[in-house]
PDB file of C-alpha atoms in Angstrom:
ATOM      1  CA  UNK A  21      42.474   8.388   2.747  1.00  0.00           C
ATOM      2  CA  UNK A  22      40.702   9.167   6.029  1.00  0.00           C
ATOM      3  CA  UNK A  23      39.011   6.619   8.333  1.00  0.00           C
ATOM      4  CA  UNK A  24      36.420   7.526  10.966  1.00  0.00           C
ATOM      5  CA  UNK A  25      35.259   4.697  13.285  1.00  0.00           C
ATOM      6  CA  UNK A  26      32.079   4.562  15.362  1.00  0.00           C
ATOM      7  CA  UNK A  27      30.591   1.799  17.497  1.00  0.00           C
ATOM      8  CA  UNK A  28      27.076   0.361  17.530  1.00  0.00           C
ATOM      9  CA  UNK A  29      25.667  -1.919  20.219  1.00  0.00           C
ATOM     10  CA  UNK A  30      23.078  -4.664  19.854  1.00  0.00           C
ATOM     11  CA  UNK A  31      20.422  -2.144  20.890  1.00  0.00           C
ATOM     12  CA  UNK A  32      21.305  -0.022  17.839  1.00  0.00           C
ATOM     13  CA  UNK A  33      20.723  -2.772  15.278  1.00  0.00           C
ATOM     14  CA  UNK A  34      17.846  -2.669  12.833  1.00  0.00           C
ATOM     15  CA  UNK A  35      17.572   1.118  12.911  1.00  0.00           C
ATOM     16  CA  UNK A  36      18.764   3.192   9.942  1.00  0.00           C
ATOM     17  CA  UNK A  37      21.991   5.163   9.962  1.00  0.00           C
ATOM     18  CA  UNK A  38      23.003   7.923   7.576  1.00  0.00           C
ATOM     19  CA  UNK A  39      26.330   9.640   7.041  1.00  0.00           C
ATOM     20  CA  UNK A  40      26.704  12.988   5.303  1.00  0.00           C
ATOM     21  CA  UNK A  41      30.178  14.082   4.186  1.00  0.00           C
ATOM     22  CA  UNK A  42      30.297  17.789   3.350  1.00  0.00           C
ATOM     23  CA  UNK A  43      33.327  18.833   1.309  1.00  0.00           C
ATOM     24  CA  UNK A  44      35.150  22.114   1.632  1.00  0.00           C
ATOM     25  CA  UNK A  45      36.296  23.768  -1.588  1.00  0.00           C
ATOM     26  CA  UNK A  46      34.512  25.365  -4.513  1.00  0.00           C
ATOM     27  CA  UNK A  47      33.008  24.536  -7.911  1.00  0.00           C
ATOM     28  CA  UNK A  48      35.366  24.632 -10.889  1.00  0.00           C
ATOM     29  CA  UNK A  49      34.446  24.917 -14.546  1.00  0.00           C
ATOM     30  CA  UNK A  50      35.125  21.740 -16.524  1.00  0.00           C
ATOM     31  CA  UNK A  51      33.432  22.779 -19.779  1.00  0.00           C
ATOM     32  CA  UNK A  52      34.129  26.404 -20.638  1.00  0.00           C
ATOM     33  CA  UNK A  53      32.374  27.679 -23.755  1.00  0.00           C
ATOM     34  CA  UNK A  54      34.251  30.962 -23.793  1.00  0.00           C
ATOM     35  CA  UNK A  55      31.936  33.917 -24.418  1.00  0.00           C
ATOM     36  CA  UNK A  56      28.939  31.694 -23.748  1.00  0.00           C
ATOM     37  CA  UNK A  57      30.177  30.941 -20.255  1.00  0.00           C
ATOM     38  CA  UNK A  58      30.677  27.697 -18.368  1.00  0.00           C
ATOM     39  CA  UNK A  59      28.396  24.805 -19.278  1.00  0.00           C
ATOM     40  CA  UNK A  60      29.528  22.247 -16.684  1.00  0.00           C
ATOM     41  CA  UNK A  61      30.868  22.554 -13.155  1.00  0.00           C
ATOM     42  CA  UNK A  62      32.544  20.017 -10.840  1.00  0.00           C
ATOM     43  CA  UNK A  63      33.224  20.377  -7.145  1.00  0.00           C
ATOM     44  CA  UNK A  64      36.874  20.503  -6.160  1.00  0.00           C
ATOM     45  CA  UNK A  65      38.056  18.538  -4.297  1.00  0.00           C
ATOM     46  CA  UNK A  66      35.959  15.476  -5.212  1.00  0.00           C
ATOM     47  CA  UNK A  67      35.900  12.802  -2.502  1.00  0.00           C
ATOM     48  CA  UNK A  68      34.325   9.329  -2.378  1.00  0.00           C
ATOM     49  CA  UNK A  69      32.998   7.634   0.754  1.00  0.00           C
ATOM     50  CA  UNK A  70      32.382   4.034   1.854  1.00  0.00           C
ATOM     51  CA  UNK A  71      30.957   2.451   4.990  1.00  0.00           C
ATOM     52  CA  UNK A  72      32.516  -0.785   6.307  1.00  0.00           C
ATOM     53  CA  UNK A  73      30.945  -3.148   8.844  1.00  0.00           C
ATOM     54  CA  UNK A  74      32.806  -4.723  11.821  1.00  0.00           C
ATOM     55  CA  UNK A  75      33.999  -7.573   9.567  1.00  0.00           C
ATOM     56  CA  UNK A  76      35.597  -5.151   7.125  1.00  0.00           C
ATOM     57  CA  UNK A  77      33.021  -5.548   4.360  1.00  0.00           C
ATOM     58  CA  UNK A  78      31.891  -2.462   2.446  1.00  0.00           C
ATOM     59  CA  UNK A  79      28.136  -2.303   2.963  1.00  0.00           C
ATOM     60  CA  UNK A  80      27.418   0.944   1.117  1.00  0.00           C
ATOM     61  CA  UNK A  81      29.152   3.642  -0.902  1.00  0.00           C
ATOM     62  CA  UNK A  82      28.330   7.227  -1.783  1.00  0.00           C
ATOM     63  CA  UNK A  83      26.150   7.501  -4.875  1.00  0.00           C
ATOM     64  CA  UNK A  84      26.971  11.019  -5.979  1.00  0.00           C
ATOM     65  CA  UNK A  85      28.332   9.665  -9.253  1.00  0.00           C
ATOM     66  CA  UNK A  86      24.868   8.246  -9.905  1.00  0.00           C
ATOM     67  CA  UNK A  87      23.369  11.699  -9.515  1.00  0.00           C
ATOM     68  CA  UNK A  88      21.587  11.323  -6.174  1.00  0.00           C
ATOM     69  CA  UNK A  89      22.090  13.464  -3.062  1.00  0.00           C
ATOM     70  CA  UNK A  90      25.094  15.220  -4.570  1.00  0.00           C
ATOM     71  CA  UNK A  91      24.305  18.820  -3.628  1.00  0.00           C
ATOM     72  CA  UNK A  92      26.228  20.069  -6.712  1.00  0.00           C
ATOM     73  CA  UNK A  93      28.992  17.580  -5.934  1.00  0.00           C
ATOM     74  CA  UNK A  94      29.696  19.050  -2.509  1.00  0.00           C
ATOM     75  CA  UNK A  95      28.000  16.282  -0.538  1.00  0.00           C
ATOM     76  CA  UNK A  96      28.448  12.514  -0.296  1.00  0.00           C
ATOM     77  CA  UNK A  97      25.788  10.486   1.528  1.00  0.00           C
ATOM     78  CA  UNK A  98      25.794   6.930   2.917  1.00  0.00           C
ATOM     79  CA  UNK A  99      22.760   4.931   4.075  1.00  0.00           C
ATOM     80  CA  UNK A 100      22.597   1.548   5.818  1.00  0.00           C
ATOM     81  CA  UNK A 101      20.657  -0.505   8.332  1.00  0.00           C
ATOM     82  CA  UNK A 102      23.235  -2.209  10.590  1.00  0.00           C
ATOM     83  CA  UNK A 103      22.863  -5.902  11.390  1.00  0.00           C
ATOM     84  CA  UNK A 104      26.046  -6.494  13.421  1.00  0.00           C
ATOM     85  CA  UNK A 105      27.193  -4.874  16.667  1.00  0.00           C
ATOM     86  CA  UNK A 106      30.740  -3.553  16.740  1.00  0.00           C
ATOM     87  CA  UNK A 107      32.906  -0.887  15.171  1.00  0.00           C
ATOM     88  CA  UNK A 108      31.945   0.533  11.789  1.00  0.00           C
ATOM     89  CA  UNK A 109      34.311   2.643   9.703  1.00  0.00           C
ATOM     90  CA  UNK A 110      33.669   5.543   7.342  1.00  0.00           C
ATOM     91  CA  UNK A 111      36.444   5.801   4.761  1.00  0.00           C
ATOM     92  CA  UNK A 112      36.826   8.937   2.660  1.00  0.00           C
ATOM     93  CA  UNK A 113      39.301   9.059  -0.239  1.00  0.00           C
ATOM     94  CA  UNK A 114      39.991  11.442  -3.148  1.00  0.00           C
ATOM     95  CA  UNK A 115      38.393  10.578  -6.473  1.00  0.00           C
ATOM     96  CA  UNK A 116      41.197   9.537  -8.829  1.00  0.00           C
ATOM     97  CA  UNK A 117      39.548  10.565 -12.094  1.00  0.00           C
ATOM     98  CA  UNK A 118      39.102  13.873 -13.922  1.00  0.00           C
ATOM     99  CA  UNK A 119      39.157  16.722 -13.189  1.00  0.00           C
ATOM    100  CA  UNK A 120      40.766  16.545  -9.743  1.00  0.00           C
ATOM    101  CA  UNK A 121      42.997  13.502 -10.385  1.00  0.00           C
ATOM    102  CA  UNK A 122      43.210  12.389  -6.757  1.00  0.00           C
ATOM    103  CA  UNK A 123      43.427  15.845  -5.237  1.00  0.00           C
ATOM    104  CA  UNK A 124      42.419  15.687  -1.578  1.00  0.00           C
ATOM    105  CA  UNK A 125      40.760  18.276   0.605  1.00  0.00           C
ATOM    106  CA  UNK A 126      39.093  18.928   3.928  1.00  0.00           C
ATOM    107  CA  UNK A 127      35.585  17.812   4.844  1.00  0.00           C
ATOM    108  CA  UNK A 128      33.195  17.331   7.767  1.00  0.00           C
ATOM    109  CA  UNK A 129      31.164  14.260   8.733  1.00  0.00           C
ATOM    110  CA  UNK A 130      27.679  14.145  10.267  1.00  0.00           C
ATOM    111  CA  UNK A 131      26.402  10.782  11.524  1.00  0.00           C
ATOM    112  CA  UNK A 132      22.682  10.224  12.040  1.00  0.00           C
ATOM    113  CA  UNK A 133      21.204   7.207  13.811  1.00  0.00           C
ATOM    114  CA  UNK A 134      17.426   7.274  13.817  1.00  0.00           C
ATOM    115  CA  UNK A 135      14.535   5.113  15.014  1.00  0.00           C
ATOM    116  CA  UNK A 136      12.751   2.644  12.790  1.00  0.00           C
ATOM    117  CA  UNK A 137       9.805   4.280  11.080  1.00  0.00           C
ATOM    118  CA  UNK A 138       6.415   3.179  12.338  1.00  0.00           C
ATOM    119  CA  UNK A 139       4.609   0.727  10.114  1.00  0.00           C
ATOM    120  CA  UNK A 140       1.224   1.756   8.752  1.00  0.00           C
ATOM    121  CA  UNK A 141      -1.726   0.083  10.475  1.00  0.00           C
ATOM    122  CA  UNK A 142      -2.974  -3.079   8.791  1.00  0.00           C
ATOM    123  CA  UNK A 143      -5.993  -2.630   6.541  1.00  0.00           C
ATOM    124  CA  UNK A 144      -9.354  -3.503   8.088  1.00  0.00           C
ATOM    125  CA  UNK A 145     -10.574  -7.048   7.414  1.00  0.00           C
ATOM    126  CA  UNK A 146     -12.685  -7.542   4.308  1.00  0.00           C
ATOM    127  CA  UNK A 147     -16.454  -7.712   4.714  1.00  0.00           C
ATOM    128  CA  UNK A 148     -19.498  -8.385   2.539  1.00  0.00           C
ATOM    129  CA  UNK A 149     -23.001  -6.967   2.571  1.00  0.00           C
ATOM    130  CA  UNK A 150     -26.179  -6.712   0.506  1.00  0.00           C
ATOM    131  CA  UNK A 151     -25.937  -3.900  -2.026  1.00  0.00           C
ATOM    132  CA  UNK A 152     -29.408  -4.180  -3.581  1.00  0.00           C
ATOM    133  CA  UNK A 153     -32.696  -6.069  -3.285  1.00  0.00           C
ATOM    134  CA  UNK A 154     -35.045  -6.037  -6.273  1.00  0.00           C
ATOM    135  CA  UNK A 155     -38.562  -7.411  -6.651  1.00  0.00           C
ATOM    136  CA  UNK A 156     -38.562  -9.702  -9.707  1.00  0.00           C
ATOM    137  CA  UNK A 157     -41.863 -11.442  -8.971  1.00  0.00           C
ATOM    138  CA  UNK A 158     -43.884 -12.886 -11.876  1.00  0.00           C
ATOM    139  CA  UNK A 159     -47.394 -14.207 -12.502  1.00  0.00           C
ATOM    140  CA  UNK A 160     -47.855 -17.925 -13.072  1.00  0.00           C
ATOM    141  CA  UNK A 161     -50.673 -19.853 -14.700  1.00  0.00           C
ATOM    142  CA  UNK A 162     -51.894 -20.617 -11.200  1.00  0.00           C
ATOM    143  CA  UNK A 163     -50.864 -18.042  -8.625  1.00  0.00           C
ATOM    144  CA  UNK A 164     -47.618 -16.064  -8.729  1.00  0.00           C
ATOM    145  CA  UNK A 165     -43.977 -16.468  -7.857  1.00  0.00           C
ATOM    146  CA  UNK A 166     -42.617 -14.073  -5.268  1.00  0.00           C
ATOM    147  CA  UNK A 167     -38.970 -13.587  -6.131  1.00  0.00           C
ATOM    148  CA  UNK A 168     -36.168 -11.313  -4.952  1.00  0.00           C
ATOM    149  CA  UNK A 169     -32.896 -10.610  -6.768  1.00  0.00           C
ATOM    150  CA  UNK A 170     -30.011 -10.040  -4.359  1.00  0.00           C
ATOM    151  CA  UNK A 171     -26.720  -8.246  -5.009  1.00  0.00           C
ATOM    152  CA  UNK A 172     -23.740  -8.949  -2.729  1.00  0.00           C
ATOM    153  CA  UNK A 173     -20.820  -6.505  -2.524  1.00  0.00           C
ATOM    154  CA  UNK A 174     -17.616  -6.154  -0.532  1.00  0.00           C
ATOM    155  CA  UNK A 175     -16.569  -3.151   1.561  1.00  0.00           C
ATOM    156  CA  UNK A 176     -15.359  -1.372  -1.592  1.00  0.00           C
ATOM    157  CA  UNK A 177     -18.718  -1.902  -3.348  1.00  0.00           C
ATOM    158  CA  UNK A 178     -17.201  -4.490  -5.705  1.00  0.00           C
ATOM    159  CA  UNK A 179     -19.500  -7.384  -6.610  1.00  0.00           C
ATOM    160  CA  UNK A 180     -18.858 -10.690  -4.847  1.00  0.00           C
ATOM    161  CA  UNK A 181     -19.253 -13.985  -6.696  1.00  0.00           C
ATOM    162  CA  UNK A 182     -19.785 -17.293  -4.917  1.00  0.00           C
ATOM    163  CA  UNK A 183     -21.495 -15.798  -1.856  1.00  0.00           C
ATOM    164  CA  UNK A 184     -24.229 -17.932  -0.290  1.00  0.00           C
ATOM    165  CA  UNK A 185     -27.256 -15.840   0.676  1.00  0.00           C
ATOM    166  CA  UNK A 186     -29.824 -17.123   3.157  1.00  0.00           C
ATOM    167  CA  UNK A 187     -33.173 -15.479   3.817  1.00  0.00           C
ATOM    168  CA  UNK A 188     -36.500 -16.246   5.443  1.00  0.00           C
ATOM    169  CA  UNK A 189     -40.195 -15.856   4.723  1.00  0.00           C
ATOM    170  CA  UNK A 190     -42.828 -14.873   7.316  1.00  0.00           C
ATOM    171  CA  UNK A 191     -43.825 -18.507   7.983  1.00  0.00           C
ATOM    172  CA  UNK A 192     -40.232 -19.332   8.997  1.00  0.00           C
ATOM    173  CA  UNK A 193     -39.215 -21.222   5.882  1.00  0.00           C
ATOM    174  CA  UNK A 194     -35.854 -20.289   4.399  1.00  0.00           C
ATOM    175  CA  UNK A 195     -34.309 -20.039   0.975  1.00  0.00           C
ATOM    176  CA  UNK A 196     -30.735 -19.861  -0.275  1.00  0.00           C
ATOM    177  CA  UNK A 197     -28.925 -18.925  -3.461  1.00  0.00           C
ATOM    178  CA  UNK A 198     -25.321 -18.498  -4.606  1.00  0.00           C
ATOM    179  CA  UNK A 199     -24.218 -15.328  -6.372  1.00  0.00           C
ATOM    180  CA  UNK A 200     -22.926 -15.539  -9.941  1.00  0.00           C
ATOM    181  CA  UNK A 201     -20.036 -13.611 -11.470  1.00  0.00           C
ATOM    182  CA  UNK A 202     -22.321 -10.558 -11.474  1.00  0.00           C
ATOM    183  CA  UNK A 203     -22.644 -10.797  -7.689  1.00  0.00           C
ATOM    184  CA  UNK A 204     -26.374 -11.544  -7.992  1.00  0.00           C
ATOM    185  CA  UNK A 205     -28.710 -14.454  -7.286  1.00  0.00           C
ATOM    186  CA  UNK A 206     -32.460 -15.022  -6.809  1.00  0.00           C
ATOM    187  CA  UNK A 207     -34.651 -16.601  -4.141  1.00  0.00           C
ATOM    188  CA  UNK A 208     -38.373 -17.211  -4.664  1.00  0.00           C
ATOM    189  CA  UNK A 209     -41.462 -19.181  -3.687  1.00  0.00           C
ATOM    190  CA  UNK A 210     -44.854 -19.876  -5.228  1.00  0.00           C
ATOM    191  CA  UNK A 211     -47.920 -18.122  -3.745  1.00  0.00           C
ATOM    192  CA  UNK A 212     -51.670 -18.207  -4.314  1.00  0.00           C
ATOM    193  CA  UNK A 213     -53.317 -15.423  -6.333  1.00  0.00           C
ATOM    194  CA  UNK A 214     -55.147 -14.331  -3.192  1.00  0.00           C
ATOM    195  CA  UNK A 215     -51.842 -13.454  -1.529  1.00  0.00           C
ATOM    196  CA  UNK A 216     -51.122  -9.858  -2.533  1.00  0.00           C
ATOM    197  CA  UNK A 217     -47.656  -9.395  -1.015  1.00  0.00           C
ATOM    198  CA  UNK A 218     -45.036 -11.026   1.160  1.00  0.00           C
ATOM    199  CA  UNK A 219     -41.944  -9.903   3.084  1.00  0.00           C
ATOM    200  CA  UNK A 220     -38.525 -11.453   2.529  1.00  0.00           C
ATOM    201  CA  UNK A 221     -35.641 -10.892   4.965  1.00  0.00           C
ATOM    202  CA  UNK A 222     -31.955 -11.615   4.368  1.00  0.00           C
ATOM    203  CA  UNK A 223     -30.594 -13.389   7.448  1.00  0.00           C
ATOM    204  CA  UNK A 224     -27.080 -14.405   6.453  1.00  0.00           C
ATOM    205  CA  UNK A 225     -24.409 -14.043   3.761  1.00  0.00           C
ATOM    206  CA  UNK A 226     -21.470 -16.450   3.724  1.00  0.00           C
ATOM    207  CA  UNK A 227     -18.433 -15.661   1.585  1.00  0.00           C
ATOM    208  CA  UNK A 228     -14.737 -16.473   1.410  1.00  0.00           C
ATOM    209  CA  UNK A 229     -14.147 -12.752   0.805  1.00  0.00           C
ATOM    210  CA  UNK A 230     -15.005 -11.792   4.371  1.00  0.00           C
ATOM    211  CA  UNK A 231     -17.531 -11.684   7.177  1.00  0.00           C
ATOM    212  CA  UNK A 232     -21.115 -10.565   6.647  1.00  0.00           C
ATOM    213  CA  UNK A 233     -21.696  -7.021   7.909  1.00  0.00           C
ATOM    214  CA  UNK A 234     -25.461  -6.407   7.871  1.00  0.00           C
ATOM    215  CA  UNK A 235     -25.019  -2.831   9.104  1.00  0.00           C
ATOM    216  CA  UNK A 236     -23.652  -1.999   5.621  1.00  0.00           C
ATOM    217  CA  UNK A 237     -26.709  -3.343   3.785  1.00  0.00           C
ATOM    218  CA  UNK A 238     -28.302  -0.751   1.519  1.00  0.00           C
ATOM    219  CA  UNK A 239     -30.445  -0.348  -1.568  1.00  0.00           C
ATOM    220  CA  UNK A 240     -29.694   2.382  -4.128  1.00  0.00           C
ATOM    221  CA  UNK A 241     -33.220   2.543  -5.547  1.00  0.00           C
ATOM    222  CA  UNK A 242     -34.936   2.719  -2.159  1.00  0.00           C
ATOM    223  CA  UNK A 243     -37.396  -0.166  -2.578  1.00  0.00           C
ATOM    224  CA  UNK A 244     -35.860  -1.877   0.472  1.00  0.00           C
ATOM    225  CA  UNK A 245     -33.385  -1.234   3.264  1.00  0.00           C
ATOM    226  CA  UNK A 246     -30.986  -3.850   1.899  1.00  0.00           C
ATOM    227  CA  UNK A 247     -32.092  -6.416   4.473  1.00  0.00           C
ATOM    228  CA  UNK A 248     -35.878  -6.623   4.137  1.00  0.00           C
ATOM    229  CA  UNK A 249     -38.090  -6.150   1.087  1.00  0.00           C
ATOM    230  CA  UNK A 250     -41.825  -6.419   0.437  1.00  0.00           C
ATOM    231  CA  UNK A 251     -42.582  -8.397  -2.719  1.00  0.00           C
ATOM    232  CA  UNK A 252     -45.853  -7.471  -4.426  1.00  0.00           C
ATOM    233  CA  UNK A 253     -47.991  -9.577  -6.770  1.00  0.00           C
ATOM    234  CA  UNK A 254     -47.587  -8.175 -10.310  1.00  0.00           C
TER     235      UNK A 254
END
């Protein structure tokens, strides 16, 4: 068994370390099918590696037996993120099982100590906006009802339920509605038959999903700009 120590300071903690043990030797056939050739090879010698922390606890072991980072059995690899300052030890020992039965051999060790990878930036905060304004006005027995149907969406164009929409009419009066599961709600007012049209303007949208971003207001069918719409008597 071979032991290779190395020391880490407090400044080195929290950054990943990697150890690569490259074995000398050559592949040997362990399943010879005669005229058909060799079906299975093993590297000889076969060595195992462990990494011990300053308290003597094994914190990681080579995973070549599990089929990862083996390089045809010639390479053993250790990974860890140290949490204690002090002396760490790499221990390399011959594998006791078939086909080498504890046969040792020479090897080289490469130790890598890298910086912590940068975290991705946080996603932008969620916002809501008006995704459509539709004129749903209707005639009444006396006069007509000017009515707008409002769709509220989030920044991904998903409908937003429970949003409170506030808008105003030209005389300064306001109206509110709360969006349903479809993301839609309606605001209206009664007008005289002599009134041919009226403008409605969305002034505010309040939602637990995120802040109102009026710059994102839009209307796919083009009958408004997503903020202001002219309602016409049917």
